[in-house]
Coordinates of C-alpha atoms in Angstrom, one line a residue:
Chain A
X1 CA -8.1 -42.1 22.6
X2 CA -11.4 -42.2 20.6
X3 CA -14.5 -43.9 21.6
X4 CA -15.1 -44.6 17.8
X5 CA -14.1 -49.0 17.5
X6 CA -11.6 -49.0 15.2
X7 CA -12.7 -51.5 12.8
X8 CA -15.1 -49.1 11.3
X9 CA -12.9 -46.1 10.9
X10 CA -11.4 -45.6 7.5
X11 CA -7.3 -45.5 7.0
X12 CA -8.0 -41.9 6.5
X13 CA -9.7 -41.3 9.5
X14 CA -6.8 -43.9 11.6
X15 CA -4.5 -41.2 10.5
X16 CA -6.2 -38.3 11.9
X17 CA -6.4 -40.0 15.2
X18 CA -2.8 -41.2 15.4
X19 CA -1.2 -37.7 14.3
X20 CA -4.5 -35.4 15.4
X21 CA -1.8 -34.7 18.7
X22 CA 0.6 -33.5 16.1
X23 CA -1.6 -31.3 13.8
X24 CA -2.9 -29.1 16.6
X25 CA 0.2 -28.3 17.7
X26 CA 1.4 -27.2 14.2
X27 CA -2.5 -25.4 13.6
X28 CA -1.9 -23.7 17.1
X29 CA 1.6 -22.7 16.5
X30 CA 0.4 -21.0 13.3
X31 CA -2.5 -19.5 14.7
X32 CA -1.1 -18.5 17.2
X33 CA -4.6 -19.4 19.6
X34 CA -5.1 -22.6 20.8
X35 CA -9.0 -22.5 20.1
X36 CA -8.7 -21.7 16.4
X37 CA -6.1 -24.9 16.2
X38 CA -8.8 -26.8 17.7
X39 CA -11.7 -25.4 15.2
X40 CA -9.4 -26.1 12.4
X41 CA -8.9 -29.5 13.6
X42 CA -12.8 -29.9 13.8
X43 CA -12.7 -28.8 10.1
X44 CA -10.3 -31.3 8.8
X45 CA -12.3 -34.3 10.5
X46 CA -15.3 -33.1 8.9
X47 CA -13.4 -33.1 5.5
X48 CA -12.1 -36.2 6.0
X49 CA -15.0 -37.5 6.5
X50 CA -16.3 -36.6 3.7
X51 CA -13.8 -38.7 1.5
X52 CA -13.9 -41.9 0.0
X53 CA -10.7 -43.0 1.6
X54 CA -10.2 -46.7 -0.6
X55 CA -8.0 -45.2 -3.3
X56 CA -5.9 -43.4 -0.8
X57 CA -2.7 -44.9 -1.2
X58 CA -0.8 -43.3 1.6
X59 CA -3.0 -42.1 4.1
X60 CA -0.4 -40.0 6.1
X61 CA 0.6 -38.1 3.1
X62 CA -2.8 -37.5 2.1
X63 CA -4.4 -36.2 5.7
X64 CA -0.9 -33.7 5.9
X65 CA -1.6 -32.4 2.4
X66 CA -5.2 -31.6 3.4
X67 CA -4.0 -30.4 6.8
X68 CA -1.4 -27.8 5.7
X69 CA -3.7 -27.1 2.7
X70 CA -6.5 -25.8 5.4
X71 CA -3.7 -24.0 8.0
X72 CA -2.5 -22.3 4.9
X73 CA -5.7 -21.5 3.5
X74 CA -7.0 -20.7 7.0
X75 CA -4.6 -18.1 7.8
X76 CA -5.0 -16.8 4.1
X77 CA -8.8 -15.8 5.1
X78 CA -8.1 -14.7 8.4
X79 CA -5.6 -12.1 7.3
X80 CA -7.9 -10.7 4.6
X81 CA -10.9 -10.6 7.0
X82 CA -9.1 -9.2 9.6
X83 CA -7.7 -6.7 7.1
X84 CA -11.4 -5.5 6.2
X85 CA -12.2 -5.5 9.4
X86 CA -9.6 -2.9 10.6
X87 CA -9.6 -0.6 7.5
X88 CA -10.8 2.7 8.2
X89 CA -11.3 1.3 11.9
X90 CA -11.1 4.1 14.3
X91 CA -9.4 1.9 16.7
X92 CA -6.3 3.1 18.3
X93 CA -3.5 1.9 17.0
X94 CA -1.3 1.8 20.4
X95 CA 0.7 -1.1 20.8
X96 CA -1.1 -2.1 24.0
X97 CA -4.2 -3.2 21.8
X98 CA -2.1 -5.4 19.7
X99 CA -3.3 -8.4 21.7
X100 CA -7.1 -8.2 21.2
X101 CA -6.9 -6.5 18.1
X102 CA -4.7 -9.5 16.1
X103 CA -5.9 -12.7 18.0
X104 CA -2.6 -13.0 20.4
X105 CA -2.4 -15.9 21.9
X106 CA -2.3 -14.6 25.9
X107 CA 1.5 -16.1 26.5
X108 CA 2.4 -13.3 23.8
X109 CA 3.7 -10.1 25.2
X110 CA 5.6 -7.1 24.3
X111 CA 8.6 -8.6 23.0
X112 CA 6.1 -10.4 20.1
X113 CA 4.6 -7.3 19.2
X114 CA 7.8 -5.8 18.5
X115 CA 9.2 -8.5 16.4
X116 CA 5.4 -8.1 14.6
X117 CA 6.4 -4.4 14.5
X118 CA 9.7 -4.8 13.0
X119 CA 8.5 -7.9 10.8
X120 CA 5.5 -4.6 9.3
X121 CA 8.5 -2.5 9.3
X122 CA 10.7 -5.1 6.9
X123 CA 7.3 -5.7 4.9
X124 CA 7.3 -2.2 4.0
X125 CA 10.9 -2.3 2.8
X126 CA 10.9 -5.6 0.5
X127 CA 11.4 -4.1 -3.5
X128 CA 8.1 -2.9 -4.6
X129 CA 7.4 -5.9 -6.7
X130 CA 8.3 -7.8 -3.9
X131 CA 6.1 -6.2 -2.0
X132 CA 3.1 -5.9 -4.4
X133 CA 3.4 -10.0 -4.9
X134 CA 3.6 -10.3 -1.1
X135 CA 0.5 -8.3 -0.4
X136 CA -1.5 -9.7 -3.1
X137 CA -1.2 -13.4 -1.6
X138 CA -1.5 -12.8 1.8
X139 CA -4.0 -10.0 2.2
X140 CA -6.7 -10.0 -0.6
X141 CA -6.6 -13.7 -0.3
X142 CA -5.3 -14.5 -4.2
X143 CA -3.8 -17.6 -5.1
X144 CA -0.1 -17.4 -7.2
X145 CA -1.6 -17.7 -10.1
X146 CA -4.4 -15.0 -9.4
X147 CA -1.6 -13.1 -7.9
X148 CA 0.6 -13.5 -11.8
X149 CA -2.5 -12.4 -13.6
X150 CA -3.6 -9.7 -11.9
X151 CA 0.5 -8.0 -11.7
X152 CA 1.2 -9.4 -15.4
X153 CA 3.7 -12.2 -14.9
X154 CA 4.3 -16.1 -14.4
X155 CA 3.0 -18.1 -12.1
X156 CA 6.7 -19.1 -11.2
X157 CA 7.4 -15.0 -10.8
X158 CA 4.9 -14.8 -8.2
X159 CA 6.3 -17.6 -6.2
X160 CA 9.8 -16.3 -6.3
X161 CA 8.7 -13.3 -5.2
X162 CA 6.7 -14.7 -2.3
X163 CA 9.6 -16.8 -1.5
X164 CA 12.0 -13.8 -1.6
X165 CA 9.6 -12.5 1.2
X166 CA 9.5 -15.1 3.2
X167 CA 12.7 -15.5 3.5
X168 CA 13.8 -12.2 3.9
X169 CA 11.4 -11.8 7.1
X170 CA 11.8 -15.3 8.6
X171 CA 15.7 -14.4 10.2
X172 CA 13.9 -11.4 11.9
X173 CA 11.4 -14.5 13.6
X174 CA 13.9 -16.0 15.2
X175 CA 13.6 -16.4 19.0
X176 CA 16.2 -13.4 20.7
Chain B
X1 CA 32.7 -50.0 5.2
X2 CA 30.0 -47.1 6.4
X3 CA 31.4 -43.9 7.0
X4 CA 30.6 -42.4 10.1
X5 CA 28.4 -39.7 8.8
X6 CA 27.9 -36.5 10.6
X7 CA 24.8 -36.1 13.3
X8 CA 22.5 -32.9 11.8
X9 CA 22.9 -30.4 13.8
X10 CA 19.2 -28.3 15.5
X11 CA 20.4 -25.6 12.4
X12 CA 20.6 -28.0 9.8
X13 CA 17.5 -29.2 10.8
X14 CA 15.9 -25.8 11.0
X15 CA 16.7 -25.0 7.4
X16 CA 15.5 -28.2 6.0
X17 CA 11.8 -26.9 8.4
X18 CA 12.1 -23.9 6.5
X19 CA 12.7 -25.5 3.2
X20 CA 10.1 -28.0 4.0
X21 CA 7.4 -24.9 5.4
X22 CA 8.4 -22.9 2.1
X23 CA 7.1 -25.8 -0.3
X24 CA 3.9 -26.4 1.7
X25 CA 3.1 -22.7 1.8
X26 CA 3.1 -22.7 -2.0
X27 CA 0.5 -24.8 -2.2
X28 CA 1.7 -26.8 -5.0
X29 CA 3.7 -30.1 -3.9
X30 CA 3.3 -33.4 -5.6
X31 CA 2.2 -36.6 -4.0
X32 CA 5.8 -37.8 -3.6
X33 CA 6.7 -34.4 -1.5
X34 CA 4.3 -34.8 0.6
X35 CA 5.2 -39.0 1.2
X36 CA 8.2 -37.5 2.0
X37 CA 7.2 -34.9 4.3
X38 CA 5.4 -37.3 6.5
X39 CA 8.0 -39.4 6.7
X40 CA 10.6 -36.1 8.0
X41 CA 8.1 -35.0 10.3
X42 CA 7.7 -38.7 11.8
X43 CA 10.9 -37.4 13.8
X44 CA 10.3 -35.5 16.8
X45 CA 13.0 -33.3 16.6
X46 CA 12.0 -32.5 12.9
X47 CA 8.1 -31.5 14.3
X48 CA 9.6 -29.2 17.1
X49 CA 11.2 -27.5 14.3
X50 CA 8.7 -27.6 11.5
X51 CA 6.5 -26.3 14.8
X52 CA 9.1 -23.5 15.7
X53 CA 8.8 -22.7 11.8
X54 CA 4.7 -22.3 11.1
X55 CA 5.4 -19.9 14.8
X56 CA 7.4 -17.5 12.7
X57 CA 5.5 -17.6 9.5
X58 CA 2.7 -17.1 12.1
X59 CA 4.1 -14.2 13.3
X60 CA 4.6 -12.8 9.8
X61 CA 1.3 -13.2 8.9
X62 CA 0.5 -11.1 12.2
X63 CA 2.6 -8.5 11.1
X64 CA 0.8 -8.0 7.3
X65 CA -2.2 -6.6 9.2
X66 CA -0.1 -5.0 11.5
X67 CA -1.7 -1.5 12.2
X68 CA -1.4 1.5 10.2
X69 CA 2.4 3.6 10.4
X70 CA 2.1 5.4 13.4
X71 CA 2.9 9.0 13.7
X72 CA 5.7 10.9 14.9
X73 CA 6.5 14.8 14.3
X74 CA 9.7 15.9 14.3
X75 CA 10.4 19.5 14.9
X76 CA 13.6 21.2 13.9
X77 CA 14.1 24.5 12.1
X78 CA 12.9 25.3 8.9
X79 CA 9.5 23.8 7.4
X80 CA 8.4 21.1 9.8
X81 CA 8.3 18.1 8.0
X82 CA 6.0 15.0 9.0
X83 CA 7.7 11.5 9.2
X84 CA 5.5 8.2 9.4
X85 CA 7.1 5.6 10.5
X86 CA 6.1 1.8 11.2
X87 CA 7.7 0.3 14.2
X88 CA 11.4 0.2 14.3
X89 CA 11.2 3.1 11.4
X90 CA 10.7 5.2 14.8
X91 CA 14.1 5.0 15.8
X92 CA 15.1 5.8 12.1
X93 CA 12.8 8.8 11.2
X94 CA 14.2 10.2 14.9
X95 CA 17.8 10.0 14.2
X96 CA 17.2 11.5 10.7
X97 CA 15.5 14.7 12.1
X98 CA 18.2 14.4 14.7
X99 CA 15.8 16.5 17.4
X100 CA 13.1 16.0 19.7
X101 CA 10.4 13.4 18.5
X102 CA 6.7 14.4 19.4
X103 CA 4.4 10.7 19.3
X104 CA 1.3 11.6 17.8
X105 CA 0.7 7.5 17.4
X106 CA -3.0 6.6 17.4
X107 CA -3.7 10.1 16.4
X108 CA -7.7 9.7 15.0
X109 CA -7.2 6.1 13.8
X110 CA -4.2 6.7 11.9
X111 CA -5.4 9.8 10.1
X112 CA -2.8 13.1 10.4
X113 CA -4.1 16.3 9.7
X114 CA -1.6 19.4 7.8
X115 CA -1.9 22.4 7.2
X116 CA -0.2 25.7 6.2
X117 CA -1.6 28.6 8.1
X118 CA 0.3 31.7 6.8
X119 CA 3.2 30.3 4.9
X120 CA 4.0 27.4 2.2
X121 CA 5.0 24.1 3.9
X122 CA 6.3 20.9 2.6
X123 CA 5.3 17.8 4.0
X124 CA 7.1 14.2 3.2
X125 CA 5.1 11.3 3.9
X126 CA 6.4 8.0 4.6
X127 CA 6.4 6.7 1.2
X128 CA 8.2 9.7 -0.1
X129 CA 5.9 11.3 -1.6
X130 CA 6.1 15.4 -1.2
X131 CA 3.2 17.8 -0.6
X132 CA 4.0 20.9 -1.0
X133 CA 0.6 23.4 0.4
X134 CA 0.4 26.5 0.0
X135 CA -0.9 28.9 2.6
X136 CA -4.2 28.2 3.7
X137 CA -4.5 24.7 3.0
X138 CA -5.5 22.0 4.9
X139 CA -4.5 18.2 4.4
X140 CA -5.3 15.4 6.0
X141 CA -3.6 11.9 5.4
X142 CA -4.1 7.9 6.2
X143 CA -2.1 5.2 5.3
X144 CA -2.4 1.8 5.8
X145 CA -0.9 -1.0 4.0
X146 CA -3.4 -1.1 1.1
X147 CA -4.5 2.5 0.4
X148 CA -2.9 6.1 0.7
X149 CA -5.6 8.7 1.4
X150 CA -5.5 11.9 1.4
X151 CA -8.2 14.9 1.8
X152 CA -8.2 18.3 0.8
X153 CA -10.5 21.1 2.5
X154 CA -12.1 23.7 0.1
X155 CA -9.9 26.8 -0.1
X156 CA -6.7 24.7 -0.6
X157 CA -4.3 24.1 -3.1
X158 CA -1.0 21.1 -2.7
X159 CA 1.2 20.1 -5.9
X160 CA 1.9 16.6 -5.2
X161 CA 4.9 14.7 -6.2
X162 CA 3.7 10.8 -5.3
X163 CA 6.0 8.3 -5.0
X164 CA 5.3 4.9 -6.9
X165 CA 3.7 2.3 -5.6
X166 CA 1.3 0.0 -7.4
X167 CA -0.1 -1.7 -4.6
X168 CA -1.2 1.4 -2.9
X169 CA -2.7 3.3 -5.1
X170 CA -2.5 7.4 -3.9
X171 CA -6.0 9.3 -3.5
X172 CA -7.5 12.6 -3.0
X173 CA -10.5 13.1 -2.1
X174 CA -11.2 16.7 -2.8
X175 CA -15.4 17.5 -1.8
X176 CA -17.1 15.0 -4.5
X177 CA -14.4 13.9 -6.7
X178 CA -11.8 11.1 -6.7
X179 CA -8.0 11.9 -7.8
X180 CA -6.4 8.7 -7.8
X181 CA -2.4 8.5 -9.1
X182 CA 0.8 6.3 -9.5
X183 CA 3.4 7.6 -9.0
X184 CA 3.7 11.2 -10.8
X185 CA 3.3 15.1 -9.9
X186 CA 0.2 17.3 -10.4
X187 CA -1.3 20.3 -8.6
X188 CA -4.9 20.3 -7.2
X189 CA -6.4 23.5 -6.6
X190 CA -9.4 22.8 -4.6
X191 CA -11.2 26.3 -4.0
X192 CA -15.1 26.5 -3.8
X193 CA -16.0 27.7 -6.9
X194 CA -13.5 26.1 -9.0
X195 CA -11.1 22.7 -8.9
X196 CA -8.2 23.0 -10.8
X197 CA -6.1 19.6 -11.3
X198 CA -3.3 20.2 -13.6
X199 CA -0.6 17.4 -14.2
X200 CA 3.2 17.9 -14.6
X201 CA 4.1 14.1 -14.9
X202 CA 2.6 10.8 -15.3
X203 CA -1.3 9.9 -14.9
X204 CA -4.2 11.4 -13.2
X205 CA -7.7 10.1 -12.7
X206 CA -10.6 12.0 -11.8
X207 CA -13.7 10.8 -10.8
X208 CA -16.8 11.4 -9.4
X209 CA -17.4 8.5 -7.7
X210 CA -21.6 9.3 -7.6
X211 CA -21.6 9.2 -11.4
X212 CA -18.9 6.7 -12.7
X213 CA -19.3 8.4 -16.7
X214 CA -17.8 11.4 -15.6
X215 CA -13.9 9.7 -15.0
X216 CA -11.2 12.1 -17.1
X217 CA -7.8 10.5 -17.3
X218 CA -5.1 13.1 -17.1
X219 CA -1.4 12.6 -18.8
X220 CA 1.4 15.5 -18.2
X221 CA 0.9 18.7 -19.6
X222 CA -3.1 18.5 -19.6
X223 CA -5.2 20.3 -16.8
X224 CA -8.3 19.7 -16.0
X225 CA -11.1 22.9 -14.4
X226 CA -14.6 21.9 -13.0
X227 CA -17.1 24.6 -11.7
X228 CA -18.5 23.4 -9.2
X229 CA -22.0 24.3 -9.5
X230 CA -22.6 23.0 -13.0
X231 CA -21.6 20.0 -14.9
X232 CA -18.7 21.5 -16.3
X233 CA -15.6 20.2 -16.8
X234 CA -13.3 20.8 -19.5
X235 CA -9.5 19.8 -20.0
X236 CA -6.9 21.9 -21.9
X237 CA -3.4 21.8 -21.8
X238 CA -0.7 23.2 -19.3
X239 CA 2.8 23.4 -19.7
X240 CA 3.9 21.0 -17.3
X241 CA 7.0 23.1 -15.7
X242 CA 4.1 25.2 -15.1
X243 CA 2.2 23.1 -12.7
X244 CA 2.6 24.1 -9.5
X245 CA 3.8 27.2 -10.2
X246 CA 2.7 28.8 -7.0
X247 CA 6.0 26.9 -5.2
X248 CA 8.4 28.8 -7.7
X249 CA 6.4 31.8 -8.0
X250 CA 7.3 31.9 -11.8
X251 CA 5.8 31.0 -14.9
X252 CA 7.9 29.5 -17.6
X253 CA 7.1 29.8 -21.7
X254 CA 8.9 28.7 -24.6
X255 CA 7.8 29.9 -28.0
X256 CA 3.7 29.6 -26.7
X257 CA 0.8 31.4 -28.2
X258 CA -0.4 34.1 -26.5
X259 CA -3.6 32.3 -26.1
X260 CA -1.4 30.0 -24.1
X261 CA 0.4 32.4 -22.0
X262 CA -3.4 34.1 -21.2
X263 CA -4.9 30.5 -20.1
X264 CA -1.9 30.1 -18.0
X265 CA -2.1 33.2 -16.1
X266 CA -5.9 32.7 -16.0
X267 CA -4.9 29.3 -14.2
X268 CA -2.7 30.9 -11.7
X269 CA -4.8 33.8 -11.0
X270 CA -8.3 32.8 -11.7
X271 CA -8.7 35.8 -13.3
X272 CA -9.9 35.7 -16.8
X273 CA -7.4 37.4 -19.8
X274 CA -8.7 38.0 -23.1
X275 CA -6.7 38.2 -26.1
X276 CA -7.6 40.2 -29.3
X277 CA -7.6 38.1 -32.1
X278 CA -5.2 40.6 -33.9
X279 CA -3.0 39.9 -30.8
X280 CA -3.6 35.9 -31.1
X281 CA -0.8 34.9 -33.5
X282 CA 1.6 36.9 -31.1
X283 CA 4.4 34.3 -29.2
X284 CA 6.0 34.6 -26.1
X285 CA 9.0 32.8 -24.6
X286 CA 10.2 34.1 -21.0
X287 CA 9.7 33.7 -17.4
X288 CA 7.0 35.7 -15.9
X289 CA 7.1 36.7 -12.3
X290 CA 3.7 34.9 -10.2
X291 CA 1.7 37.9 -9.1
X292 CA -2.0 38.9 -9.8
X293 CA -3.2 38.8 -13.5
X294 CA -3.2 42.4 -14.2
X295 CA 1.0 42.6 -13.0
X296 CA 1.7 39.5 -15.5
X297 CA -0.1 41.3 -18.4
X298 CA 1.6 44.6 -17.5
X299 CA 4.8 42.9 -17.4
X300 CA 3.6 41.4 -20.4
X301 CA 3.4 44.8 -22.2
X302 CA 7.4 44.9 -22.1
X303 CA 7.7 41.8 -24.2
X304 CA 5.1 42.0 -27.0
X305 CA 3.3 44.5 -28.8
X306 CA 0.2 44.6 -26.6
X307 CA -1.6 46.9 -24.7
X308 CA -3.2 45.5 -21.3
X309 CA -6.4 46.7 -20.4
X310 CA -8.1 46.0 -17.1
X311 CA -11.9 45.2 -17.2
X312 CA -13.9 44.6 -14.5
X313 CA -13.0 41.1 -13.6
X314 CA -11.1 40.6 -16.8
X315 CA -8.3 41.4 -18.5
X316 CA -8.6 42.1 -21.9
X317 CA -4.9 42.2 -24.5
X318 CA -4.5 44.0 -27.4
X319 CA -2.2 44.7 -30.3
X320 CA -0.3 47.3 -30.0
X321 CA -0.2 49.6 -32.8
X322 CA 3.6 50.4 -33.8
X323 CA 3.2 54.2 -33.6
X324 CA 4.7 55.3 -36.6

């Protein structure tokens, strides 16, 4: 699909073309907006890029660890922006401004917002620890390990905690 | 010889997405994992789900900045008591109070103002934490999912029992200062001449957040008075069944100093009592009814040698000579 000839393009770079189809729509079904998928996208080639590809032994593996790294990463920054952002806001809180106000993708209605409403509901009940590890991660943007220092515990603590999470608010995803 | 072996079905595939979405959202998988991975998601049917998966955890990252607990008043007889609730806690808080549900959501960004006009009221917040303020006060409250705030207008006065909750720290801002708690129960008298924060469990800081050497950690039983005009602040000690004593309209001693006893009435009243230091080694161990100063010394009188007299805007106690 690219106009780049192929013979100069690095094994690296061969992958990104072949699965770029794939990666956007994993970016966009995280995201949640198509546009970001494709900014993130944009991101990834330029780190790619970047890389001196010879040692790469498997090329796949290599572009999907720095793909998921960024979504991950991505989404990371975005919800600790957006939760400066909205502190102390004097926006309404209504539902109806839940589209603009978290990014929506347009195709998302009500019925999303109310699984997002139950899914902050469910947040607010996980055990306090839980909780604490949860918040840590996700909204001021620390990594496990920051995450163990900062509460006093292991590394491997933190993650069961954050797994505990996830998996207690994943069934409540589930399409109805 | 190959066994026929069972086709996974779309739900075994989904959990092995989730499993697979899991390890990647750690951010810690080895070379191998991910060779693996690539290969899984090679499979159409596995990227639909691993897609359908990163949707979800999509979804849950939406929902940690989900907007601040919205409001909802529920009337019903007795004190009115405030329940925030996020989302489907609506439905919950409702059926509790059982009764008519007033929306108040989007109230002022989030922010819910109290207040107790002629009589006491108790207010439960959505974390559990109780605010009990006495008449006259004014409180108002925001919560989000990193901070609980909480502001006190001059003139009141709110024992506090907070609920615990390390990653949301509890404040009150009361004029300049900073009262910032974990989980434990204090009383804040916010009036305009004096502030009065007096702690009956756990910690308290106070702080001023313009000068940051001026920070006075608090532990139960210790009070803490600032004038306002000056740069006065001193801490002495409370008996912590004490604080708040307003709500019980009682004060409690066991075996104290008079000294003690006189601080403690000077707390509740704000009216100074002096004690003769003939009178100083007396002890006292009762329950005193709350009223004004000069009632508590009187009532006083019955108890202990001493003789009350009123000054102007003092009270001074003496001993009592045993007539003989």
């Amino acid at each position: 699909m690219s106009s780049e000839p192929a013979s100069t393009r690095s094994p690296l770079a061969e992958a990104y073309w072949r699965r770029r189809a794939d990666l956007l729509r994993l970016f966009a079904a995280r995201s949640g907006a198509r546009d970001e998928a494709e900014d993130l996208l944009q991101e990834l080639f330029l780190k790619i890029d970047a890389i001196d590809a010879a040692s790469i032994a498997n090329p796949d593996a290599y572009l999907f660890r720095l793909a998921m790294n960024l979504m991950v990463d991505h989404q990371r920054r975005r919800i600790s922006r957006q939760r400066r952002e909205r502190l102390w806001s004097t926006e309404s809180f209504a539902l109806d401004n839940d589209r603009s106000s978290f990014g929506e993708a347009p195709d998302a209605g009500v019925e999303r917002t109310e699984t997002v409403m139950a899914i902050a509901t469910a947040i607010e009940e996980l055990p306090v620890r839980t909780r604490q590890a949860f918040r840590l991660h996700k909204l001021e943007d620390l990594t496990h390990a920051e995450v163990a220092q900062r509460m006093g515990i292991s590394k491997s603590a933190v993650e069961k905690h954050i797994m505990r999470a996830l998996r207690r608010l994943l069934p409540l995803t589930e399409d109805r | 010889m190959t066994e026929a072996k069972p086709l996974p079905t779309a739900a075994d595939v989904r959990s092995v997405a989730v499993g697979w979405a899991l390890r990647i959202e750690r951010q810690d998988m080895d070379d191998a994992g991910w060779v693996e991975f690539t290969g899984w998601i090679e499979n159409p049917d596995h990227l639909a789900a691993f897609e359908g998966v990163q949707r979800r955890l999509g979804l849950i990252d939406r929902a940690v900045t989900a907007p601040a607990p919205t409001a909802t008043v529920a009337k019903r007889s007795g004190p009115p008591v405030i329940w925030w609730a996020a989302g489907g806690g609506l439905a919950l808080a409702a059926s509790i109070a059982g009764v008519l549900v007033l929306a108040a959501r989007g109230m002022g960004g989030g922010e819910l103002e109290f207040d107790a006009v002629s009589e006491a009221r108790t207010v439960a917040l959505s974390d559990h934490t109780e605010v009990a303020l006495r008449p006259g006060s004014v409180m108002t409250a925001a919560f989000d999912g990193r901070h609980r705030a909480v502001k006190l207008r001059p003139g009141s006065e709110a024992a506090f029992d907070v609920s615990k909750d390390h990653a949301r720290p509890f404040e009150i801002t009361i004029g300049q200062r900073l009262v910032r708690v974990l989980g434990t129960a204090f009383d804040v008298n916010y009036q305009p001449d004096v502030t009065r924060v007096a702690v009956s469990r756990g910690v308290v800081e106070v702080s001023s957040p313009g000068e940051p050497e001026r920070t006075v950690i608090l532990t139960a039983g210790q009070a803490l008075k600032i004038r306002q005009a000056g740069a006065d602040w001193s801490t002495h000690s409370v008996r912590p069944e004490n604080v708040g004593a307003w709500r019980r309209h009682r004060l409690i001693f066991n075996n104290q100093p008079l000294s003690e006893v006189a601080s403690e009435i000077t707390d509740a009243t704000d009216v100074a009592v002096e004690i003769s230091p003939a009178a100083a080694a007396l002890r006292f161990s009762g329950v005193l009814k709350l009223g004004s100063a000069a009632e508590m010394a009187n009532a006083l009188q019955l108890f202990l040698p001493v003789r009350a007299k009123a000054m102007p805007g003092r009270i001074v106690m003496e001993r009592r000579r045993i007539s003989p």
